[in-house]
PDB file of C-alpha atoms in Angstrom:
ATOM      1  CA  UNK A 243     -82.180  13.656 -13.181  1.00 59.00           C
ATOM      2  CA  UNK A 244     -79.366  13.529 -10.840  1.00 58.00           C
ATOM      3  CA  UNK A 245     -80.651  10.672  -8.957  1.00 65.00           C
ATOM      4  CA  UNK A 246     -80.809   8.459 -12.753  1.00 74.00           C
ATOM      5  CA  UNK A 247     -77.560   9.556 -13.658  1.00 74.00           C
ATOM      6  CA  UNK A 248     -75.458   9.400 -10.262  1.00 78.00           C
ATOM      7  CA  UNK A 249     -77.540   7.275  -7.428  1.00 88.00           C
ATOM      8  CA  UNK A 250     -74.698   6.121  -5.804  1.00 87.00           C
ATOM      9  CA  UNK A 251     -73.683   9.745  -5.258  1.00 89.00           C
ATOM     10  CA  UNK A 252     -77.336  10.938  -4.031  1.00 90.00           C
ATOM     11  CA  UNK A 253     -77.275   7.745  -1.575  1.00 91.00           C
ATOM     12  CA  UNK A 254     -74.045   9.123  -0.159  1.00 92.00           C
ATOM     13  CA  UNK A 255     -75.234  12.465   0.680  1.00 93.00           C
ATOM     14  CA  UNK A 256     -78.278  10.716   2.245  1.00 93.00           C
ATOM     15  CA  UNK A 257     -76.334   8.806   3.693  1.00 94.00           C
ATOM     16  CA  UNK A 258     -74.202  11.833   5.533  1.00 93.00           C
ATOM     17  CA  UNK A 259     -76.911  13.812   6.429  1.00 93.00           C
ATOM     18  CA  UNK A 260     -79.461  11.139   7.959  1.00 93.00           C
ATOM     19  CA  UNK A 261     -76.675  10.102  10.434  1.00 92.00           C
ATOM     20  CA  UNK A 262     -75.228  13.091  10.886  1.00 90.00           C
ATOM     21  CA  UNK A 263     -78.491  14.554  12.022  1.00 89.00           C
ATOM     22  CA  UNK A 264     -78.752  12.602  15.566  1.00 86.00           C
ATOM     23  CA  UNK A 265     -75.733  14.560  16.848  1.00 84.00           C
ATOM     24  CA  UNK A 266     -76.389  17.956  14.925  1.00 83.00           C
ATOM     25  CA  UNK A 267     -77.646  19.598  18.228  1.00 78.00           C
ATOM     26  CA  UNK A 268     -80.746  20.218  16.651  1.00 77.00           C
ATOM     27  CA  UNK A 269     -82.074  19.082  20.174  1.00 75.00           C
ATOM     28  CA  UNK A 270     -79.295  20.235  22.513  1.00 73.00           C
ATOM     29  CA  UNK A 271     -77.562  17.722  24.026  1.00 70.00           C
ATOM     30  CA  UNK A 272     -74.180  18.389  26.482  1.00 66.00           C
ATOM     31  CA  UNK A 273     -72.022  17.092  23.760  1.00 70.00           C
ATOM     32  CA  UNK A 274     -70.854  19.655  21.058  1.00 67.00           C
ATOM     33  CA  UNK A 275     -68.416  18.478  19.287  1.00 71.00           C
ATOM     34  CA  UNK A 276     -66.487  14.456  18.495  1.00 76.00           C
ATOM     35  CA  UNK A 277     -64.773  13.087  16.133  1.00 79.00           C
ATOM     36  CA  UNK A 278     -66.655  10.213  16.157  1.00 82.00           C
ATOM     37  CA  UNK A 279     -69.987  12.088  15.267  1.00 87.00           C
ATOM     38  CA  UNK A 280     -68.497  11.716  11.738  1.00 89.00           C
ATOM     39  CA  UNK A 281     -67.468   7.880  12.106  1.00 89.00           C
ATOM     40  CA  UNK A 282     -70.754   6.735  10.193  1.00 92.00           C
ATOM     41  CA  UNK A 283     -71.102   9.688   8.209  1.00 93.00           C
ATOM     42  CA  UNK A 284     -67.903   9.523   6.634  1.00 92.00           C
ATOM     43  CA  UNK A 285     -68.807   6.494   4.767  1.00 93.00           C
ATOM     44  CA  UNK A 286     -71.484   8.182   2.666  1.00 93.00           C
ATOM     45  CA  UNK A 287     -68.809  11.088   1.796  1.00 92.00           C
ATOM     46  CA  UNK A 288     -66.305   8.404   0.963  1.00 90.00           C
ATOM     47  CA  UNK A 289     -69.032   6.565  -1.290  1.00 92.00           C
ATOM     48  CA  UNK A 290     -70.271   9.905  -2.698  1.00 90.00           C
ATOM     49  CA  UNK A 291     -66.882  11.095  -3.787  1.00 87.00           C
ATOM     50  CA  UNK A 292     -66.009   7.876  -5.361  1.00 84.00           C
ATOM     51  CA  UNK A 293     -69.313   7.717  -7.247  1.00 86.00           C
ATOM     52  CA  UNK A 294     -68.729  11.680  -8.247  1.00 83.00           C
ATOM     53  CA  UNK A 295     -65.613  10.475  -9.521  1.00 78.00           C
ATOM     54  CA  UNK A 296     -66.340   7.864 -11.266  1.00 78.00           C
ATOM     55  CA  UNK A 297     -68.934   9.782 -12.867  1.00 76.00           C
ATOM     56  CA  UNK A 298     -66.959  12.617 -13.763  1.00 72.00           C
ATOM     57  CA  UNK A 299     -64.059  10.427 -15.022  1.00 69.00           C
ATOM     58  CA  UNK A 300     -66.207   8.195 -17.223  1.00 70.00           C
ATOM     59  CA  UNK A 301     -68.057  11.463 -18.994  1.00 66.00           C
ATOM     60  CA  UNK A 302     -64.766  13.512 -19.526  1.00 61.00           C
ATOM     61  CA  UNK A 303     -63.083  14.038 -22.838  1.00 61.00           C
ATOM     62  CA  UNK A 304     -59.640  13.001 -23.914  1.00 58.00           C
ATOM     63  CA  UNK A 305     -58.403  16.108 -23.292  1.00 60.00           C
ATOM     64  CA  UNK A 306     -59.585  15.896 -19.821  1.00 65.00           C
ATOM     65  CA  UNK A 307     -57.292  12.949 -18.992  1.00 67.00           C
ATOM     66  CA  UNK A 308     -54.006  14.280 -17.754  1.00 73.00           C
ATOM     67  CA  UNK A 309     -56.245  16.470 -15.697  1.00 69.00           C
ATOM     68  CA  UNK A 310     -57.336  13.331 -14.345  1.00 72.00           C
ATOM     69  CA  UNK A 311     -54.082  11.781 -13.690  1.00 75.00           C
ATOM     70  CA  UNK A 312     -53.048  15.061 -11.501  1.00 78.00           C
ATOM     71  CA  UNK A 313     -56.348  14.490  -9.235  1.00 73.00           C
ATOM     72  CA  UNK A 314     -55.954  11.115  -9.166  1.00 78.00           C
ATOM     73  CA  UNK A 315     -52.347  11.963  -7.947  1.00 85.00           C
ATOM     74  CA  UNK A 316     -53.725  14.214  -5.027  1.00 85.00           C
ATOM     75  CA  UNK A 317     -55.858  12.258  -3.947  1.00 82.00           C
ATOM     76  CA  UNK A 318     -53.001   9.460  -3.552  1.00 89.00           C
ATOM     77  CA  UNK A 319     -51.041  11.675  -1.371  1.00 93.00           C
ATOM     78  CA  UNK A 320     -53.983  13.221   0.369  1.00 89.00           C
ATOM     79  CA  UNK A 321     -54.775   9.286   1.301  1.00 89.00           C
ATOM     80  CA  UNK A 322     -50.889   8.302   2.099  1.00 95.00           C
ATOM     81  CA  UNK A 323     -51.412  11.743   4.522  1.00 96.00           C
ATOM     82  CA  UNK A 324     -54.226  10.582   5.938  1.00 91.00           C
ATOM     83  CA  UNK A 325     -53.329   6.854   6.498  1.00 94.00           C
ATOM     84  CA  UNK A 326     -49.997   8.417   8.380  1.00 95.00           C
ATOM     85  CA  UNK A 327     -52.218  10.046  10.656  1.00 92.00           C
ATOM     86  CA  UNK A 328     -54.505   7.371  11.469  1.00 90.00           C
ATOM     87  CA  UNK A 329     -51.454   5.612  11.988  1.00 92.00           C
ATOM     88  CA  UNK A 330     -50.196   8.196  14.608  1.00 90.00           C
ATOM     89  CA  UNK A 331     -53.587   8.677  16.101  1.00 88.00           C
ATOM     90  CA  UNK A 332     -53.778   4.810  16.923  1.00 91.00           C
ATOM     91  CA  UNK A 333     -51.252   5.110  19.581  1.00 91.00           C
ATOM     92  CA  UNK A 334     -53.388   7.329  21.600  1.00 91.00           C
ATOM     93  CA  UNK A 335     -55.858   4.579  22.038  1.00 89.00           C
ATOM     94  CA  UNK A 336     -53.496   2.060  23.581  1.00 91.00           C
ATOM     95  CA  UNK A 337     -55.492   3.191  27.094  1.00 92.00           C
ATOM     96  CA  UNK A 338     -57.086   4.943  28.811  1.00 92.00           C
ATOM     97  CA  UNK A 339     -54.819   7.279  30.007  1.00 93.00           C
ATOM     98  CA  UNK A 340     -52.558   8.200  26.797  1.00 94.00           C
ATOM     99  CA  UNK A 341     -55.718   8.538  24.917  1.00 92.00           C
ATOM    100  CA  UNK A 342     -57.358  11.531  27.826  1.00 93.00           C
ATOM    101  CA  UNK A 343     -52.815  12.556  27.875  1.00 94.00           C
ATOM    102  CA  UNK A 344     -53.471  13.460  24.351  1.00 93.00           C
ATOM    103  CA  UNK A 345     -56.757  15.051  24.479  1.00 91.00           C
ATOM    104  CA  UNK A 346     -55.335  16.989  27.454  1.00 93.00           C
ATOM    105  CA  UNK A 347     -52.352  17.965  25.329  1.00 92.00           C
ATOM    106  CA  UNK A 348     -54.053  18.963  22.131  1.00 89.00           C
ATOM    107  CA  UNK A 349     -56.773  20.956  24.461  1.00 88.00           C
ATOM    108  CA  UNK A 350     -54.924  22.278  27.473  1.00 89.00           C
ATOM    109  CA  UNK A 351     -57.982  24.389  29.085  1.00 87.00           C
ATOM    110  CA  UNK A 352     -60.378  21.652  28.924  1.00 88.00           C
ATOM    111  CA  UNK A 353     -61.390  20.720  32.676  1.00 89.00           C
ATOM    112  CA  UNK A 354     -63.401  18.016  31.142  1.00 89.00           C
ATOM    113  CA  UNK A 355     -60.313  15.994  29.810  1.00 91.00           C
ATOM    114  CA  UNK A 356     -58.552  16.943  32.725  1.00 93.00           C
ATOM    115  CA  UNK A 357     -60.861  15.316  35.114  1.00 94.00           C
ATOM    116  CA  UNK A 358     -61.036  12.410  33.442  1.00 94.00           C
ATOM    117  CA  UNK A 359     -57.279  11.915  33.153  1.00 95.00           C
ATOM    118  CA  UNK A 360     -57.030  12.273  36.903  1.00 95.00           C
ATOM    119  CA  UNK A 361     -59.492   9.678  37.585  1.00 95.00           C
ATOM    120  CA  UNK A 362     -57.432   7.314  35.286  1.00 96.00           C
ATOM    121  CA  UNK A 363     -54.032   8.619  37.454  1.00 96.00           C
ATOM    122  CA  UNK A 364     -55.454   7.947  40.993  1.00 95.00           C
ATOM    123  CA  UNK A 365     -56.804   4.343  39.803  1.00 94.00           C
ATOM    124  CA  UNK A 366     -53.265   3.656  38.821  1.00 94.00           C
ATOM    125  CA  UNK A 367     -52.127   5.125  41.879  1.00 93.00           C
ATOM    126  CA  UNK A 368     -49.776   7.586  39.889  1.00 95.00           C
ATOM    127  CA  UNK A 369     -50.417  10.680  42.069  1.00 95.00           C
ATOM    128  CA  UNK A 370     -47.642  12.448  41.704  1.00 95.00           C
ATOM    129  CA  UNK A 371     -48.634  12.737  37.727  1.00 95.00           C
ATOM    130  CA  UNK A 372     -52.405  13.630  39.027  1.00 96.00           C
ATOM    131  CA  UNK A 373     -50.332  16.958  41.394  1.00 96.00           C
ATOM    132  CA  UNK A 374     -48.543  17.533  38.110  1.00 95.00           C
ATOM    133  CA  UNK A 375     -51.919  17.940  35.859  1.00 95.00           C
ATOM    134  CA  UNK A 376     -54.377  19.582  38.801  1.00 94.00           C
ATOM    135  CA  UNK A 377     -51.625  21.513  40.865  1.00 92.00           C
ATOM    136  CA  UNK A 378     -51.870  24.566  39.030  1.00 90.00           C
ATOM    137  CA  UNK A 379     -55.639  24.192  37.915  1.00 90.00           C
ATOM    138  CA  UNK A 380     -57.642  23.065  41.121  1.00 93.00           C
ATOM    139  CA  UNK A 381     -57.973  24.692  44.453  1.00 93.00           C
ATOM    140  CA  UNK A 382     -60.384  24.543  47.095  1.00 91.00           C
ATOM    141  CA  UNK A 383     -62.641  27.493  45.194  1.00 93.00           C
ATOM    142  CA  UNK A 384     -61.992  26.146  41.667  1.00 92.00           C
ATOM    143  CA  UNK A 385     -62.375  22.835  40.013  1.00 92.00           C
ATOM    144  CA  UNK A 386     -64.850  20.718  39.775  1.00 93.00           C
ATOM    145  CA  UNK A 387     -65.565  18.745  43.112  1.00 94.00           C
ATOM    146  CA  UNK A 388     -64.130  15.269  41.411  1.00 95.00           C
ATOM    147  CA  UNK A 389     -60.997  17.090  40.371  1.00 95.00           C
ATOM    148  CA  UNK A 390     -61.199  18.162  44.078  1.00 95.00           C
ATOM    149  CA  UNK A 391     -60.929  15.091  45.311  1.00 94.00           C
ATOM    150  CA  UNK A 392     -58.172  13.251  43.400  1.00 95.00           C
ATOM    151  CA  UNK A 393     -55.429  16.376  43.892  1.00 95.00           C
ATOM    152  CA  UNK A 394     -56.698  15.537  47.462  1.00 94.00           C
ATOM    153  CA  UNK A 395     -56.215  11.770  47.422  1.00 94.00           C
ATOM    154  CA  UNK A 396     -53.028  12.524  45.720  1.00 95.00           C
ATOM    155  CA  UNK A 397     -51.618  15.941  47.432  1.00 94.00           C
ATOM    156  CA  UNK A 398     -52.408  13.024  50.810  1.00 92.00           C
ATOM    157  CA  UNK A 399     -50.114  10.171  49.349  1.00 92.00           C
ATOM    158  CA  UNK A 400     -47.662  12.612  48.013  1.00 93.00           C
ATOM    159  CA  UNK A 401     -46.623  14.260  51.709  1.00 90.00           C
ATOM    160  CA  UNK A 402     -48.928  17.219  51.383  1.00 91.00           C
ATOM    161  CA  UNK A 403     -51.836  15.928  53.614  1.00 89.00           C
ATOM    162  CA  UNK A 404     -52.571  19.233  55.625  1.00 89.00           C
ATOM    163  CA  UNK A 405     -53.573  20.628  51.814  1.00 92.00           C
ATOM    164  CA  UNK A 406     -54.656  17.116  50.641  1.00 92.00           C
ATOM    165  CA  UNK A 407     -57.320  17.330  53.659  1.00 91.00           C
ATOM    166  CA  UNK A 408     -58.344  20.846  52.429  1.00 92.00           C
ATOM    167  CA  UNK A 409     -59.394  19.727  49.137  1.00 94.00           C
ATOM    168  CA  UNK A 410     -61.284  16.753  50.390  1.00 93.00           C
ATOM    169  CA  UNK A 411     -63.491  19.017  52.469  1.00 92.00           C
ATOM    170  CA  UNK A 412     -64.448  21.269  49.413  1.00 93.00           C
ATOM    171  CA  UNK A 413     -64.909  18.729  47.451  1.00 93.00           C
ATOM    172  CA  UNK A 414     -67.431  17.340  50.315  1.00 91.00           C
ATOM    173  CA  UNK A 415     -68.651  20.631  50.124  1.00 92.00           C
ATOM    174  CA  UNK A 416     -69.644  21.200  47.110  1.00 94.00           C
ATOM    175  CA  UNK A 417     -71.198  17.783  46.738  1.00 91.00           C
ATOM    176  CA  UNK A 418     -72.331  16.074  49.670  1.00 89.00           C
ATOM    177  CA  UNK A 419     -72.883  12.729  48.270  1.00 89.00           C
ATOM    178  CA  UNK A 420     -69.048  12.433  47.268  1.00 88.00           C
ATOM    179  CA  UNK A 421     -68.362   9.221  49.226  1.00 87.00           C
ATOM    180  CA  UNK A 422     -65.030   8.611  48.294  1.00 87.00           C
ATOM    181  CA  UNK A 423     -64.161  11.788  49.325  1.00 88.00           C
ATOM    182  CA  UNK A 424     -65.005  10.839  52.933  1.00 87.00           C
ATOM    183  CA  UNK A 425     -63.751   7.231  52.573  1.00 87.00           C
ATOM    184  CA  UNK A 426     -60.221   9.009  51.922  1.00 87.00           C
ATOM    185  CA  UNK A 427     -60.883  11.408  54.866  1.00 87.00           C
ATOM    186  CA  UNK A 428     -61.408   8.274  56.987  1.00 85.00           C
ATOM    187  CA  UNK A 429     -58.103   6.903  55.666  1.00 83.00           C
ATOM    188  CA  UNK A 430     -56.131  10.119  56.403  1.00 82.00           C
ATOM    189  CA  UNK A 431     -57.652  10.188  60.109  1.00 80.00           C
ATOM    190  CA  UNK A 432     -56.575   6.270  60.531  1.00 79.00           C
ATOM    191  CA  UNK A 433     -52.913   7.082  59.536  1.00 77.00           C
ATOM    192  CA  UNK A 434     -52.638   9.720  61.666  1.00 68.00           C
ATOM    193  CA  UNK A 435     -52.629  12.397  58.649  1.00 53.00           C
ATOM    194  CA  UNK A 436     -54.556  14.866  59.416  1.00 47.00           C
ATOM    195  CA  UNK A 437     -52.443  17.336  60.622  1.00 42.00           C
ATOM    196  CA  UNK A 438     -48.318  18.334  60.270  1.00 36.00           C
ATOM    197  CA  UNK A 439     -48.074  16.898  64.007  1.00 35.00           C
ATOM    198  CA  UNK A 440     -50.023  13.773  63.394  1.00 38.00           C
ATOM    199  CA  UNK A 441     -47.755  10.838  63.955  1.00 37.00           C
ATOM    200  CA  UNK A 442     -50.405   8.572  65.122  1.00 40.00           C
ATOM    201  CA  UNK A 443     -53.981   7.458  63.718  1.00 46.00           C
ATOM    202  CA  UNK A 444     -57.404   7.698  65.637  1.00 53.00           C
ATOM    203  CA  UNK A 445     -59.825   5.055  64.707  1.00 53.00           C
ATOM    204  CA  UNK A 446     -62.396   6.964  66.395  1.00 54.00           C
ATOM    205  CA  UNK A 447     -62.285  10.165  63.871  1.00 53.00           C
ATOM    206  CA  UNK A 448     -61.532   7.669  60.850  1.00 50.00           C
ATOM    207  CA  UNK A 449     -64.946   5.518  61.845  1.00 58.00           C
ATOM    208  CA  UNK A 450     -66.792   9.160  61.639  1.00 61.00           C
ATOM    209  CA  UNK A 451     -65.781   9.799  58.321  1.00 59.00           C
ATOM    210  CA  UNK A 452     -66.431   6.223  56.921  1.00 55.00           C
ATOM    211  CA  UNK A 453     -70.058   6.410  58.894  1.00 61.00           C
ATOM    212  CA  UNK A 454     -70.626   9.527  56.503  1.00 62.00           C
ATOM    213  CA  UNK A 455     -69.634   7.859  53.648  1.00 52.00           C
TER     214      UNK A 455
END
């Protein structure tokens, strides 16, 4: 009966649940929770809630309309809300790095976003940001070995190379195959880095680390 009187409002609950249910986790998958799960699923809401309300608005009573006229008034600012937001939520996709910035900021324990930002910093070669957001967080027993890595890269172009080196090793350490890791190890060695004496390079350790890598 529902179906006869209201399709458009059945479709649109179809609609939500068949493509909501590839990303329900009803087989696990290492992805919880994103807002853009609800990207295609949002349109059968939208068309569901129109249909319900045409429905409801074309089977109401004359007394029923200034009812009408205060939904159809929430709804306007709900929208205006809504369309402010999308608005302010645009900016965060300018790039890459103010849209991981804002993820980071809105979620400060996530290592995930954290990681991610850093590998955006130490492309840009902004290191002294990537010290900033793994100083605190990442340490040669903690972090995961790619965070490990670019507070190492960046702790080495920012005048801390002794505990730049440090992290490079555990990150090696913890995964073997890192080989950027020891392509940075081979450019600390070849500028003489490695230690707080260093003041000139060796060639010969640099070549051992880039062999490795």
């Amino acid at each position: 009966a529902v179906r006869r009187r209201a399709p458009w409002v059945v479709f649109g609950v179809f609609w939500f649940v068949l493509n909501l249910l590839p990303v329900s986790n009803l087989v696990p998958t290492m992805q919880f929770l994103a807002e853009r799960f609800l990207y295609l699923p949002m349109v059968g809401f939208a068309v569901a809630a129109g249909a319900a309300a045409e429905y409801a608005g074309s089977h109401a009573t004359a007394s029923a309309a200034r009812a009408r006229q205060c939904v159809g008034a929430v709804a306007l600012i709900v929208l205006l809300v809504f369309a402010t937001m999308t608005v302010a939520r645009n900016r965060d996709w300018r790039d890459e790095a103010t849209l991981f910035a804002a993820a980071v900021q809105v979620s400060p324990g996530n290592a995930r976003m954290r990681e991610q930002l850093g590998i955006v910093l130490v492309k840009r070669g902004e290191y002294e940001r990537v010290v900033e957001l793994l100083g605190r967080q990442v340490g040669p027993d903690s972090g995961t070995p790619r965070m490990k890595r670019n507070l190492g890269l960046a702790l080495c172009r920012t005048g801390q190379a002794a505990r730049g080196k440090l992290l490079l090793l555990a990150a090696i350490r913890d995964d073997p195959g890192m080989a950027q890791a020891y392509e940075d190890l081979g450019h600390l060695a070849r500028e003489g880095g490695e230690g707080a004496a260093a003041s000139a390079g060796s060639p010969q350790a640099a070549s051992e680390w880039y062999l490795q890598s």
